[in-house]
Each structure stands twice: as C-alpha cells, then as structure tokens.
XYZ file of C-alpha atoms in Angstrom:
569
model
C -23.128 -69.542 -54.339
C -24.065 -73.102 -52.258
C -27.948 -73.399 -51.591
C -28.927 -72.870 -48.134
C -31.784 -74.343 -46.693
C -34.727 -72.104 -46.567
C -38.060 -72.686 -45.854
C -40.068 -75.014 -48.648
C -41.701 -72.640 -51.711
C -44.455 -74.840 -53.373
C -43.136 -76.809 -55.974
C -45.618 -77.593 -58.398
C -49.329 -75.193 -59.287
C -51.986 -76.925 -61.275
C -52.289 -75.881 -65.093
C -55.691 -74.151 -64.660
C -53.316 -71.972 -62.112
C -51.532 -70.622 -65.671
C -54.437 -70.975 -67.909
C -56.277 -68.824 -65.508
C -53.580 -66.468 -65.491
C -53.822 -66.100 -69.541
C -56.942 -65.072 -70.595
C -55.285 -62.463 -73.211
C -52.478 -63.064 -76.116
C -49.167 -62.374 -74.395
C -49.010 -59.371 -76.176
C -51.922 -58.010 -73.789
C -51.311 -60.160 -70.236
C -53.416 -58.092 -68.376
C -56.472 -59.781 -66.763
C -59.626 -59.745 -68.939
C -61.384 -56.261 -69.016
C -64.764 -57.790 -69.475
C -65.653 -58.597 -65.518
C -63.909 -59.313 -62.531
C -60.396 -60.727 -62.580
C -59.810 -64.192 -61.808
C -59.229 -65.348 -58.497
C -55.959 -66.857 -59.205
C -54.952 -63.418 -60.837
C -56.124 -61.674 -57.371
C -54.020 -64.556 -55.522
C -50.909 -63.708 -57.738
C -50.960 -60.313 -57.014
C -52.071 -60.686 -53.125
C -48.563 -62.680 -52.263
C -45.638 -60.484 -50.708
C -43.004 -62.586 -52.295
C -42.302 -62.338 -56.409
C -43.221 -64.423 -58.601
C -41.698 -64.848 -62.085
C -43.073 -67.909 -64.810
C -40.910 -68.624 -67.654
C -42.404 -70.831 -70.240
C -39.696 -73.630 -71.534
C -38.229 -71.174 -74.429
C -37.857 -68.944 -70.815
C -40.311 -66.655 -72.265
C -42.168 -64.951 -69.541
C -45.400 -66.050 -69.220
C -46.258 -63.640 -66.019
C -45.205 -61.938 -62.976
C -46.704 -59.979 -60.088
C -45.402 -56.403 -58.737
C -43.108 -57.985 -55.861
C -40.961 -59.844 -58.652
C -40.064 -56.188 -60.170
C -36.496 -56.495 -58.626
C -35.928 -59.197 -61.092
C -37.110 -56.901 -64.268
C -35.542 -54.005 -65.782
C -35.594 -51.080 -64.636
C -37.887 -49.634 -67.339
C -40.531 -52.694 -67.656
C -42.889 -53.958 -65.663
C -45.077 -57.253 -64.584
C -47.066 -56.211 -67.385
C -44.896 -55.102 -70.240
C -42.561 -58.111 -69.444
C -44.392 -60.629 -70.273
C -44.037 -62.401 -73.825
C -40.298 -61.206 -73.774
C -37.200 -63.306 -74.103
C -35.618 -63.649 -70.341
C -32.446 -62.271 -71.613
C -34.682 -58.949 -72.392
C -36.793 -58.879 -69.465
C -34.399 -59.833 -66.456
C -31.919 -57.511 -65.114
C -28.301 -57.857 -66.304
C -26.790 -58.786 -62.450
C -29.879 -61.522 -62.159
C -29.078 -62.875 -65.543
C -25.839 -63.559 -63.995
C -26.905 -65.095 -61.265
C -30.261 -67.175 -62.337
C -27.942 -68.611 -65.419
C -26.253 -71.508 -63.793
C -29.099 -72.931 -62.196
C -31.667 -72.595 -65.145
C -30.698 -75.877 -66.957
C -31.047 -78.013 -63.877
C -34.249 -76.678 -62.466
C -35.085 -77.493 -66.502
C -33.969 -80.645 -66.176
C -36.122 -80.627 -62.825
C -34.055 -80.001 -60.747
C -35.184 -77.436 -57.673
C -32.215 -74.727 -57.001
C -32.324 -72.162 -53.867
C -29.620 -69.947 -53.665
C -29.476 -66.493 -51.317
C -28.272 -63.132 -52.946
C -27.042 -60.044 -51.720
C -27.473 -57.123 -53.338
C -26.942 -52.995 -52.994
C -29.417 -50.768 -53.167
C -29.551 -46.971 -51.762
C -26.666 -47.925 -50.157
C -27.760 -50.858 -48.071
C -27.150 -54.110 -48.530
C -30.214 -56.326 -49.481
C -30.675 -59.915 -48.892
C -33.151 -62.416 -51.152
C -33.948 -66.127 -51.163
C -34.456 -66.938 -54.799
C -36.035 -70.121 -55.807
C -35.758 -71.528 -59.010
C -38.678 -74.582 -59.047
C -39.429 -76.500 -62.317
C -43.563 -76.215 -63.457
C -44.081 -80.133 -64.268
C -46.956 -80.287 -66.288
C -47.997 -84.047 -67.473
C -44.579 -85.186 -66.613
C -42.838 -82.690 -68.348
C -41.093 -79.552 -67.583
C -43.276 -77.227 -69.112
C -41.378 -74.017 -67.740
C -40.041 -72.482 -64.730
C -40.862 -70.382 -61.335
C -38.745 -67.896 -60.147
C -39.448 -67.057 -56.495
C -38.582 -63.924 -54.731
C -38.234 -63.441 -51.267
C -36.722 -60.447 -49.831
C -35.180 -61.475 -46.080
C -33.473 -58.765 -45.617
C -35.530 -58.119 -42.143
C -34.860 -61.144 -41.468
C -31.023 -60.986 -42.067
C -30.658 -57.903 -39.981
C -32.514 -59.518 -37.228
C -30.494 -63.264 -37.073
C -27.721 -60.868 -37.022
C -28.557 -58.499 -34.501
C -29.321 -61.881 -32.648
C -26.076 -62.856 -33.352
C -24.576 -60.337 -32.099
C -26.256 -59.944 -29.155
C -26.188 -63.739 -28.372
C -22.263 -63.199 -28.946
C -22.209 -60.278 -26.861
C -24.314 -62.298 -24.293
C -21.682 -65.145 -24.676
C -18.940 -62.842 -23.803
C -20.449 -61.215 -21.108
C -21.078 -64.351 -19.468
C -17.485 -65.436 -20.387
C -16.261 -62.151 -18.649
C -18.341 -62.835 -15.537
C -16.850 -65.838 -15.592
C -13.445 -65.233 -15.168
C -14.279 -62.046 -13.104
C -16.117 -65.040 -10.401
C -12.936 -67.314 -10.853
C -10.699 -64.294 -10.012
C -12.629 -63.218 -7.100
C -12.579 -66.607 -6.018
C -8.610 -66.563 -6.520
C -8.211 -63.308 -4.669
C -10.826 -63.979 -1.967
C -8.801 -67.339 -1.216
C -5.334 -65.658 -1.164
C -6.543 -62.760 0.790
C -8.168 -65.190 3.461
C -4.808 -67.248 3.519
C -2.560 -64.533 3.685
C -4.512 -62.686 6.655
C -2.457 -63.501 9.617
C -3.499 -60.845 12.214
C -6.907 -60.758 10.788
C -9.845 -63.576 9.952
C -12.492 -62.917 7.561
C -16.097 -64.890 8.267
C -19.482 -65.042 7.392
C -22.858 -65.601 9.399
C -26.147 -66.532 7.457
C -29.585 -64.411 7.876
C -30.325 -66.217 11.037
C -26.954 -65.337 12.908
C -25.459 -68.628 12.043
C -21.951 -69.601 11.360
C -21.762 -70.336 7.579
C -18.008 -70.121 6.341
C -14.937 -70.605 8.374
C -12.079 -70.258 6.049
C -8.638 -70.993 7.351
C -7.326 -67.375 8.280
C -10.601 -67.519 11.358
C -9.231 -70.796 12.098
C -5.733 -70.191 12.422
C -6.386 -66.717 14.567
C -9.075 -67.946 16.867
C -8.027 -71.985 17.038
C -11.496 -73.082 16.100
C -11.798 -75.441 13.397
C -14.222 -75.128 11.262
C -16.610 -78.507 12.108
C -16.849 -76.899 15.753
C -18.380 -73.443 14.746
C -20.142 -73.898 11.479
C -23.992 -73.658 12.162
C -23.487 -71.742 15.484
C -24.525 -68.754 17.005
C -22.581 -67.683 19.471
C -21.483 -69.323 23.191
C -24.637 -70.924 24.952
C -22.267 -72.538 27.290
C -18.864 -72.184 29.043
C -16.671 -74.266 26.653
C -18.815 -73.401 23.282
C -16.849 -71.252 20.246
C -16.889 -67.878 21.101
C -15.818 -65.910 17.717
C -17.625 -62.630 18.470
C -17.394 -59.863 21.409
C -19.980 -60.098 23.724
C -21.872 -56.976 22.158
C -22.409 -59.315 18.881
C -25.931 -59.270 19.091
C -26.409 -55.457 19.103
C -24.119 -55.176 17.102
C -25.727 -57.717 13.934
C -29.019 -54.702 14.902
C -27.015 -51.885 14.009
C -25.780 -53.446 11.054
C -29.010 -55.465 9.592
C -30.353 -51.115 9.991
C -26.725 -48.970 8.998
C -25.368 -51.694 6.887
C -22.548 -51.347 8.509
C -21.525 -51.416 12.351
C -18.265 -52.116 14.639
C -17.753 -53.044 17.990
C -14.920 -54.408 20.244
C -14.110 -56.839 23.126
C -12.303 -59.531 24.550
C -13.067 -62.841 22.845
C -11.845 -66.291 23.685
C -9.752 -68.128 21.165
C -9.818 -72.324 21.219
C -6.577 -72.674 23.903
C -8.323 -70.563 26.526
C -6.199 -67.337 25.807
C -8.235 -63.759 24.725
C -7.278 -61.633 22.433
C -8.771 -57.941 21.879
C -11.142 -58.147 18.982
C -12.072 -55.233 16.641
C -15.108 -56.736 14.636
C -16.892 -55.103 11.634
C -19.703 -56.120 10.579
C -21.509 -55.692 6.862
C -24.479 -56.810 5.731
C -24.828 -58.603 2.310
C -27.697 -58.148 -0.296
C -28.524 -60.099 -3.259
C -29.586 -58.148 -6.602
C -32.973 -58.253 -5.753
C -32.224 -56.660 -1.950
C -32.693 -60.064 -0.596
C -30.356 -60.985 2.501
C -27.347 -62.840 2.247
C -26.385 -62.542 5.787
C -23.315 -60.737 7.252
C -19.674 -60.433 6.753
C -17.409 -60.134 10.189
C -13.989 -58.874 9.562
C -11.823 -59.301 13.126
C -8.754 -57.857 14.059
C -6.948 -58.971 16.458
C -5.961 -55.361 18.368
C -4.653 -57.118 21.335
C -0.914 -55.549 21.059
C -3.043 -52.219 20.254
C -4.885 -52.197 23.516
C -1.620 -53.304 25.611
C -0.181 -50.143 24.350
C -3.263 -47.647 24.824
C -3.689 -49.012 28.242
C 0.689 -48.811 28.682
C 0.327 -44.953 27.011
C -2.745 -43.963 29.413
C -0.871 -45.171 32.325
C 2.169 -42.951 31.294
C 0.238 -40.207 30.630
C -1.196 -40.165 33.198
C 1.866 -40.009 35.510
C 2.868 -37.422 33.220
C -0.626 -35.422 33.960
C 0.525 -36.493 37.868
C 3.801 -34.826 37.129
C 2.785 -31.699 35.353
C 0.236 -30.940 38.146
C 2.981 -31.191 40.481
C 5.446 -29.406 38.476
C 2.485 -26.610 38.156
C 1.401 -26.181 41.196
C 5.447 -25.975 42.770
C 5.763 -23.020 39.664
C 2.539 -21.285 40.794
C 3.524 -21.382 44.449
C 7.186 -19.926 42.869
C 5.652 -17.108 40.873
C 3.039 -16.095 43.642
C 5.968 -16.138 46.305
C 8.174 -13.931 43.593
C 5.568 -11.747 42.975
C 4.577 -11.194 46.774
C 8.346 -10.954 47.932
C 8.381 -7.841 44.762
C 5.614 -6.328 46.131
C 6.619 -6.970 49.207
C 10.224 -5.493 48.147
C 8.897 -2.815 46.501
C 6.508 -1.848 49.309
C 9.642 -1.640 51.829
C 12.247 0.116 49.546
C 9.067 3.363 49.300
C 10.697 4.069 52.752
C 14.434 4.450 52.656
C 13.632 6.471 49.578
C 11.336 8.608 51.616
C 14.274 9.102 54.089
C 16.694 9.998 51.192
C 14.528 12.667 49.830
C 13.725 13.977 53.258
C 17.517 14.325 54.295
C 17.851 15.628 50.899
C 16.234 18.380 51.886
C 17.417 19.012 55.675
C 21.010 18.944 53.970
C 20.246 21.706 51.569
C 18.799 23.857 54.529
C 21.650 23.153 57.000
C 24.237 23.925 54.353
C 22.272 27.376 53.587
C 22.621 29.307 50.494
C 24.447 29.621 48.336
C 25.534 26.332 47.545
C 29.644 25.596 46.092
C 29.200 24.349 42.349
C 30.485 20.895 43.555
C 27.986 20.173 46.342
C 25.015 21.425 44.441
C 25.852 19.022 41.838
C 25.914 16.455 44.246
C 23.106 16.733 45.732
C 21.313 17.185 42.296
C 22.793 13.671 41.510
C 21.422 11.989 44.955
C 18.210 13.246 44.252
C 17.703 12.496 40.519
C 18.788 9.031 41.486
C 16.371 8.467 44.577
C 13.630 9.491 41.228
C 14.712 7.054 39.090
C 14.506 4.670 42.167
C 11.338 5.526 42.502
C 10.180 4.917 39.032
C 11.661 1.612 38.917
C 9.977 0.715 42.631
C 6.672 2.003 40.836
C 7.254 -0.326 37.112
C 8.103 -3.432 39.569
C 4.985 -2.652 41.536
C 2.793 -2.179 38.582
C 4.280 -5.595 36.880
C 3.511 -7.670 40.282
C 0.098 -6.341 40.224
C -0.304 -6.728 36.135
C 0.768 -10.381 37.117
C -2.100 -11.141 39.858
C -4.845 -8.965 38.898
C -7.703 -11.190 37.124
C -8.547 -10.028 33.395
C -11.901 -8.306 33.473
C -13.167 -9.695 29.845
C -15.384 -7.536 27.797
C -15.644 -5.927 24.074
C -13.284 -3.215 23.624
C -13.586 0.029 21.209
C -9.673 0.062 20.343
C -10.237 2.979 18.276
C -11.657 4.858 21.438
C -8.498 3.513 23.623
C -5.852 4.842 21.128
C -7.249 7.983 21.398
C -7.457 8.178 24.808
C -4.007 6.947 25.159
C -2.791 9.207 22.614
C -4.579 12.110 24.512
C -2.608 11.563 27.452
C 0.488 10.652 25.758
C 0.560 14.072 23.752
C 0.291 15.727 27.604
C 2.893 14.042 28.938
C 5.419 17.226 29.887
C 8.525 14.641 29.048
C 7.336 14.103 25.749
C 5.762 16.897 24.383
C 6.961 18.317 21.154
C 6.706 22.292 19.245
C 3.980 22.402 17.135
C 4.643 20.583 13.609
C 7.437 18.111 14.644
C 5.003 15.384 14.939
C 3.440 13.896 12.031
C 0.140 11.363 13.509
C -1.136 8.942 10.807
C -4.044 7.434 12.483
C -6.316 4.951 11.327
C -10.305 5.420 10.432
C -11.026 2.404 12.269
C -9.550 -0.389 14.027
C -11.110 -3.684 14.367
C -12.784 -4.433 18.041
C -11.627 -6.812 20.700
C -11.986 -9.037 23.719
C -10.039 -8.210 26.515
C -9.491 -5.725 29.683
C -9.601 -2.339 28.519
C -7.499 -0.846 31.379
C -4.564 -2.929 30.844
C -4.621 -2.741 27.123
C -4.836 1.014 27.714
C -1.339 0.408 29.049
C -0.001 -1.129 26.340
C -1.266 1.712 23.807
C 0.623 4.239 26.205
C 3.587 2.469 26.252
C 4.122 1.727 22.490
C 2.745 5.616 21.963
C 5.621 6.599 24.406
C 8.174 4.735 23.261
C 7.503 6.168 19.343
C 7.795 9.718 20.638
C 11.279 9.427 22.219
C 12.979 7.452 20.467
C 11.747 9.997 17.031
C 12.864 12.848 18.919
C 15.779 13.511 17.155
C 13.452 13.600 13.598
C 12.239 16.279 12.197
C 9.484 15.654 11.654
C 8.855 12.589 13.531
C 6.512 10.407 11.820
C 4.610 7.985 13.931
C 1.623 5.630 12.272
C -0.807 3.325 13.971
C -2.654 1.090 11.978
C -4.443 -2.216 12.570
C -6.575 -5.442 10.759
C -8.010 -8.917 10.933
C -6.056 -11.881 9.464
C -5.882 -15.057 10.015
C -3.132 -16.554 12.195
C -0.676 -19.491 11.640
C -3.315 -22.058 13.162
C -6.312 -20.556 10.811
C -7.787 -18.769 13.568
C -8.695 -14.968 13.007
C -6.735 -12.375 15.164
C -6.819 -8.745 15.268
C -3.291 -7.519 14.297
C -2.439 -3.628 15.550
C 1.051 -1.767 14.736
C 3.110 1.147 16.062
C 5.508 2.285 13.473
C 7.862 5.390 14.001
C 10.841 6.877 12.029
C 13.028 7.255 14.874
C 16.257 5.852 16.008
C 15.728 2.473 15.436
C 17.524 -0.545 16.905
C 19.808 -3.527 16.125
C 17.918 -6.476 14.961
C 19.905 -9.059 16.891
C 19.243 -8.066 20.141
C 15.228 -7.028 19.422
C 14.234 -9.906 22.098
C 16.070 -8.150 24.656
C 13.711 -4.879 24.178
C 10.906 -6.953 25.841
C 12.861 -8.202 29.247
C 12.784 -5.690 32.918
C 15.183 -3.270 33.009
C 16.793 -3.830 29.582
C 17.648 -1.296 27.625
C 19.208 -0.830 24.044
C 19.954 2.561 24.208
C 22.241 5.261 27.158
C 19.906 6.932 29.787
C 22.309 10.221 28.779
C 20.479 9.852 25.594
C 16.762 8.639 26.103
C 15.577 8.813 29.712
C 13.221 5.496 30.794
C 13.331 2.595 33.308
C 13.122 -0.484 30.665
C 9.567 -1.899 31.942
C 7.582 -0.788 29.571
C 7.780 -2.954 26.865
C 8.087 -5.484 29.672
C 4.924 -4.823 30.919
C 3.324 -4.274 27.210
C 4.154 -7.938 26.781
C 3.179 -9.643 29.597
C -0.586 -7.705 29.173
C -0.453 -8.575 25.415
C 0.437 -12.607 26.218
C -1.976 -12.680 29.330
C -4.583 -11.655 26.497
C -3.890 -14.720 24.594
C -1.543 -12.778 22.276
C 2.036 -11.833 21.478
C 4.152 -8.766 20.437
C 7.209 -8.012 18.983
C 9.866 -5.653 17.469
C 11.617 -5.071 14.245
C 13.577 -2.260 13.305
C 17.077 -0.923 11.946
C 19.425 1.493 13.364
C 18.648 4.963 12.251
C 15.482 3.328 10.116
C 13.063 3.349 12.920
C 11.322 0.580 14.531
C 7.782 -1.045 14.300
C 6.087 -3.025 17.430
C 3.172 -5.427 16.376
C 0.750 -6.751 18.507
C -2.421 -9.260 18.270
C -5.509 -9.818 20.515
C -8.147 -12.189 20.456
C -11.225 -10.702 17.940
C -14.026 -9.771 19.057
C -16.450 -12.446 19.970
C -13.677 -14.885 21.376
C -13.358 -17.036 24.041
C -11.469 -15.702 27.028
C -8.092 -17.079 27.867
C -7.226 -19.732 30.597
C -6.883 -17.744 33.402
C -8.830 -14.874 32.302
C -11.564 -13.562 34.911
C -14.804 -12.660 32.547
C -16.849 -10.103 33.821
C-alpha cells in the first residue's frame, strides 16, 4: 500500500518521555501505585489517537487504550506490554506493519492508510510507523493510530456532492446552450410572428431578426426605445402598449391589439402578448412581447361581418315576406272558414224544407239521400271548425305559466270518457295512469288540447280491443343538447299504423286509416303538434299495424324560459 501524505505525527519524544512511562518491571507496566501518576502517563492516556512503543527487540514497551485495535482481542494496553510483537499485535496488523518495520528501524518514517471491517462497516486508519532515536540510535519504534474514518466518509460525501455539484452545473450547462439553440431557431424560423423583449423601464432591449424581418426595423433603430415620440420614430407596439405593460407588470400576463406601423409605411394588425419576467429572487427582468401579425385575420372578420350581415339583411327580409305570408294564410282561413259557416247553414236549412215538402213517408232511396247530404254538410262543419281552431291556435299569444299536468290529464280524461262518440261498456277500457307527472311551463288551455286529442285518438283507434289498454306515463330526462325536458307518452293497444308513413299522421286532413272504419277529420294530431312545437317542443308517432301505437311528447320543465314568440303572463 503507497504512503499518502497525512498530516505530520511527532517524530521523535525525549527519553524521560519513556523513562517516565516505566516506573514498574514490564511485568507490572501500570503507573506507580504509591501517588499520583506521572504526567506523561496522564498525557499518554489523554490523546485520542493510539499509541504503540516497541523497544528494538519490538518488545512492547507501552500503549494507551486508543491503540487496542492494534492488540489482540483478549489483551490489553496493560497486559501487552513486555510481550513479543508477534504475540501482542493482531494477526491482519502483523501483516500489514511487517514490511515497513525494518526501514522505520533503519530510521526510516513509513505512513501507510488501512482499511479495515468491522460490524460490517468499513474502517479507515492512518498508521504511522516513526523510529524513537535515542543518542543517535534507533532505540525502538512508535506505532501511531489514527482512526479517519469520519474523516473518510466526509471527503467522500464531499466528493460526491462536489461531483454531483459538477454535474449539475454541467447539466445546466447544456440545458442554457440548448435553450440558446432553440430560442435562436425558434426566433429565425418565426415568419408571421416576432418575438422581443423590453427592459424594466419599457425600453427596447433585444431585437432578434424574426422582429426585424416582420416589422422592417433594424435593430440599431429601436434598441433603447420606448415607443414613437414622433411621426417617423419605430413604432413596434399598438397604441394601447402602455396600459397594456400595467396589466401585465399586475396579471403577469396581458394582450392587446392594434394597427402598428412597420419600417416601409405599411400597417399590419398586431396581436401582442405581453409577459413579465422574474429573476429567482422575484426581481424584474422586464417583459417579453410576442406579436402576431393577424392582419389577413382581421381582413377576413371584417369580410365575414360584412357578409353576415347582408345575410342578417336577407333573413329579415326573407322573415318578414314569410310572416306577412302566414298572417295573410291564416286570415284568408279564417276568413274562408268564416264564409263557408253560411252555405252550410243554407244546406242544412233546405235540408229540412225538403224533408217537409216531400212529407212522410219517405221512398228508401230519397231518405238515404238526404241522410248522405246531411251527414256530409256535418263533416263540413267539423272540418270548417278544426281549420278555424288551427288559424286561431296559430295567432293566439301563449299565456306562460306553471302547469299541474297531472291535474290537466285528468281533466282531459274526464271529458274524454263523456264524449258520447267514444264511450265504451263498462270493463273494455283498461286506464294505467301515472301517480305523478312532472310540472311544466306553458299555456294550460292549449296543452289541454293536446291531452284530448292524444286521449281521443287512443280510444278509437283500441276500439276494436277487448279490452283496450291505454297508458299515460311521463318523466324528466335530459335532451340531445343536455338540457332537461319533461317527456309525456300516450300508449294504446289498438290498431296501430305503418311505420313509413308515421310523418304523415301529423299533417291537416291526413289520414291513415277509411272514415267507414274510424270516423275523424285528420286535425287533430295536426293541431297537437303545432301547440306542442309552439311550446318549444316536438311530438311524434311510432307504432305497428295491429301492435298499437305510442305518441310522445316534450315541454319545456318547469322553471324555463318561455319560447320566442311566447306571450308570458
């Protein structure tokens, strides 16, 4: 093991040093028990590192407790000394003290460092082996002790953290020199874009190229400025700069936008954000202004808003010219319907002059014809009344308020069941009614009239089931936009329909079905779903021949807003 260089153990103690520290044969090296031990025996004992004497036969002569590590394990300083070295060292230090005793007796001063295991940690010593000149001879040897293992742990936890220093810096180091690389070939590559930065006062303090090639400035005519003081100074910023720099210096971040005036005289439409920059310690760096040229951007907003609005122009137009349609149709069906009241009138009457004129009895033939004219002039009349009621279902406003739909469907079943046309022998209707039904906004007259007519249709077109089954049933759910909507259903066993032609159920005057079979003027559903859709909802039909049909409906919850064109009350 090579000598390191440590730091200097004396070399050389006076004899009275060792004749102090013998006052008994060797047999008995303790101190004297007559008095107090010498001071050089106190000193011995006092010093933290070991200390082993070997006479020139390498006899010990005398130790202190720190030098047991050298000893066996079952001696000590005490019962050591007058023994042979070989007896009194340890077998691993024999090995190691052995090549450097005959130099240091030659006088020759050896340092070697030894590592060692004990409980299972490593253990780290700086032995000294120093020859004891007495008279100009080598009269014996010291062996010095020094246990560094603190020490060694702690150089090497400096190490390490010196190293880990080291490559922490060396990491920071080529993070900074890639930042500079990608901050350079991000501000050369910006081509619609500039990137610069201002100092804590407001000033100018980089210009890199991609701010000089979008605004035309080079950089000796803007660094150090502020802004334009005068007609033909840089102008880099929007005019709002200033309160802009506020809102940043307090939000750390801000934006604004304007027309700012490149070198050549041209403008372009800035977007500018700005960012403030802080140092580790919160200090100010100053600000970062990103701008965009939008330019294009604004060319097309202000190209879009023109179009739209000519389109809003149009639409108005187009709206009004539809309103002024649909208030003239509905006036000339009112109008219509107001006008045809009287021919009918005249039929009915003549009807009846006929009857007496031709006395009684009536032929077969002719009573039959005149039971014909009449039930026709009826059905007239019922489709003179649906027309009348859908014109006024079209213009009357929608008085908005909360409505009990529970209370409704009974009321509207109530009347339904008393309808002469539709009423049934007790037990061939089967009613599954609901417990509750959720609430809603809307005009509780017309939705009356959609109850009636969904409760009507169910009971004739069941009429040929025994029993006829007819359920009502209703929730909330959400709807397709996320929206809640209250969701109500009519569901019957009856004759059902085709699928295909289910849109058709909703139009005036359509029917799916003969008027031999089921009577009806086919504006009920008709006016069911212009009530339902003037609410704000929509309804519709599904159903299978002979499998019945089911007519769903939904209306605003209650708590909504009304819809356009709704009067609230």
């Amino acid at each position: 093991m090579q000598p390191l260089p440590r730091d200097p153990w004396p070399t050389h103690l006076p004899p009275s040093f060792f004749a102090a520290l013998q006052p008994a044969p060797p047999a008995q090296p303790d101190p004297p028990a007559q008095g107090e031990p010498s001071a050089a025996w106190r000193l011995l004992q006092a010093l933290p590192d070991g200390v082993l004497m070997l006479d020139a036969q390498l006899c010990v002569r005398g130790a202190n407790a720190a030098a047991q590590p050298l000893l066996r394990a079952h001696l000590t300083p005490e019962t050591a000394a007058g023994l042979p070295w070989q007896e009194a060292l340890d077998d691993d230090w024999l090995d190691t003290l052995l090549p450097w005793v005959a130099p240091a007796l030659r006088g020759e001063r050896g340092e070697l460092v030894v590592q060692r295991q004990q409980g299972g940690r490593a253990r780290h010593w700086q032995v000294t082996l120093a020859p004891d000149w007495l008279d100009g001879a080598v009269a014996g040897l010291f062996v010095l002790l020094r246990d560094e293992t603190a020490q060694q742990r702690a150089e090497a936890e400096r190490e390490r953290q010196q190293q880990a220093l080291r490559q922490r810096l060396q990491q920071q180091d080529q993070h900074l020199v890639l930042q500079q690389a990608r901050w350079q070939a991000l501000s050369a590559a910006l081509r619609d874009a500039a990137i610069f930065f201002l100092d804590p006062d407001g000033a100018i303090r980089d210009w890199p190229a991609s701010a000089e090639r979008l605004l035309g400035y080079p950089a000796a005519a803007v660094l150090g400025t502020h802004g334009p003081d005068r007609a033909d100074a840089p102008h880099p910023l929007p005019p709002d700069a200033p309160q802009a720099l506020e809102r940043a210096a307090l939000l750390g971040q801000s934006e604004s936008t304007g027309w700012v005036r490149r070198a050549d005289g041209s403008r372009l439409w800035a977007h500018v954000v700005y960012t403030t920059l802080s140092g580790p310690d919160g200090e100010a760096l100053g600000t970062a202004c990103l701008v965009r040229d939008m330019t294009e951007v604004r060319r097309l907003e202000e190209l879009l808003r023109e179009l739209n609005q000519a389109l809003e122009r149009q639409v108005q137009q187009r709206t009004q010219a539809l309103q002024a349609a649909v208030d003239d149709l509905e006036a000339f069906a009112s109008s219509v319907s107001h006008d045809l009241r009287a021919p009918l009138r005249h039929i009915t009457s003549y009807l009846q002059l006929l009857r007496e004129d031709l006395g009684a009895p009536l032929a077969p033939d002719v009573a039959e014809d005149l039971r014909t004219i009449e039930e026709a002039a009826a059905h007239m009349g019922r489709l003179i009344e649906g027309l009348l009621a859908f014109a006024r279902t079209g213009r009357a406003a929608l008085q908005w308020e909360a409505v009990d739909m529970l209370g409704l469907l009974r009321a509207s079943l109530n009347r339904v069941l008393h309808d002469p046309a539709l009423q049934r022998a007790p037990g061939e209707v089967e009613l599954r009614l609901p417990a509750a039904l959720p609430s809603v906004q809307g005009d509780p007259l017309l939705l009356a009239q959609v109850w009636d007519n969904l409760l009507a249709n169910a009971l004739k077109y069941s009429r040929p089931r025994r029993p006829a089954v007819i359920e009502v049933g209703g929730e909330l759910r959400r709807g397709p936009d996320g929206a809640p909507q209250a969701v109500f259903w009519v569901r019957d066993n009856g004759v059902g329909f085709d699928p295909a032609r289910a849109e058709r159920l909703f139009g005036m005057f359509q029917r799916l079905h003969r008027a031999q079979e089921f009577e009806g003027t086919g504006i009920g559903l008709a006016l069911a779903r212009r009530i339902v859709e003037r609410h704000g909802g929509r309804i519709q039909a599904e159903g299978r021949p002979g499998e019945g049909a089911t007519f769903t409906f939904t209306l605003p919850p209650l708590g909504s807003e009304p819809p356009a064109g709704a009067d609230p009350s």
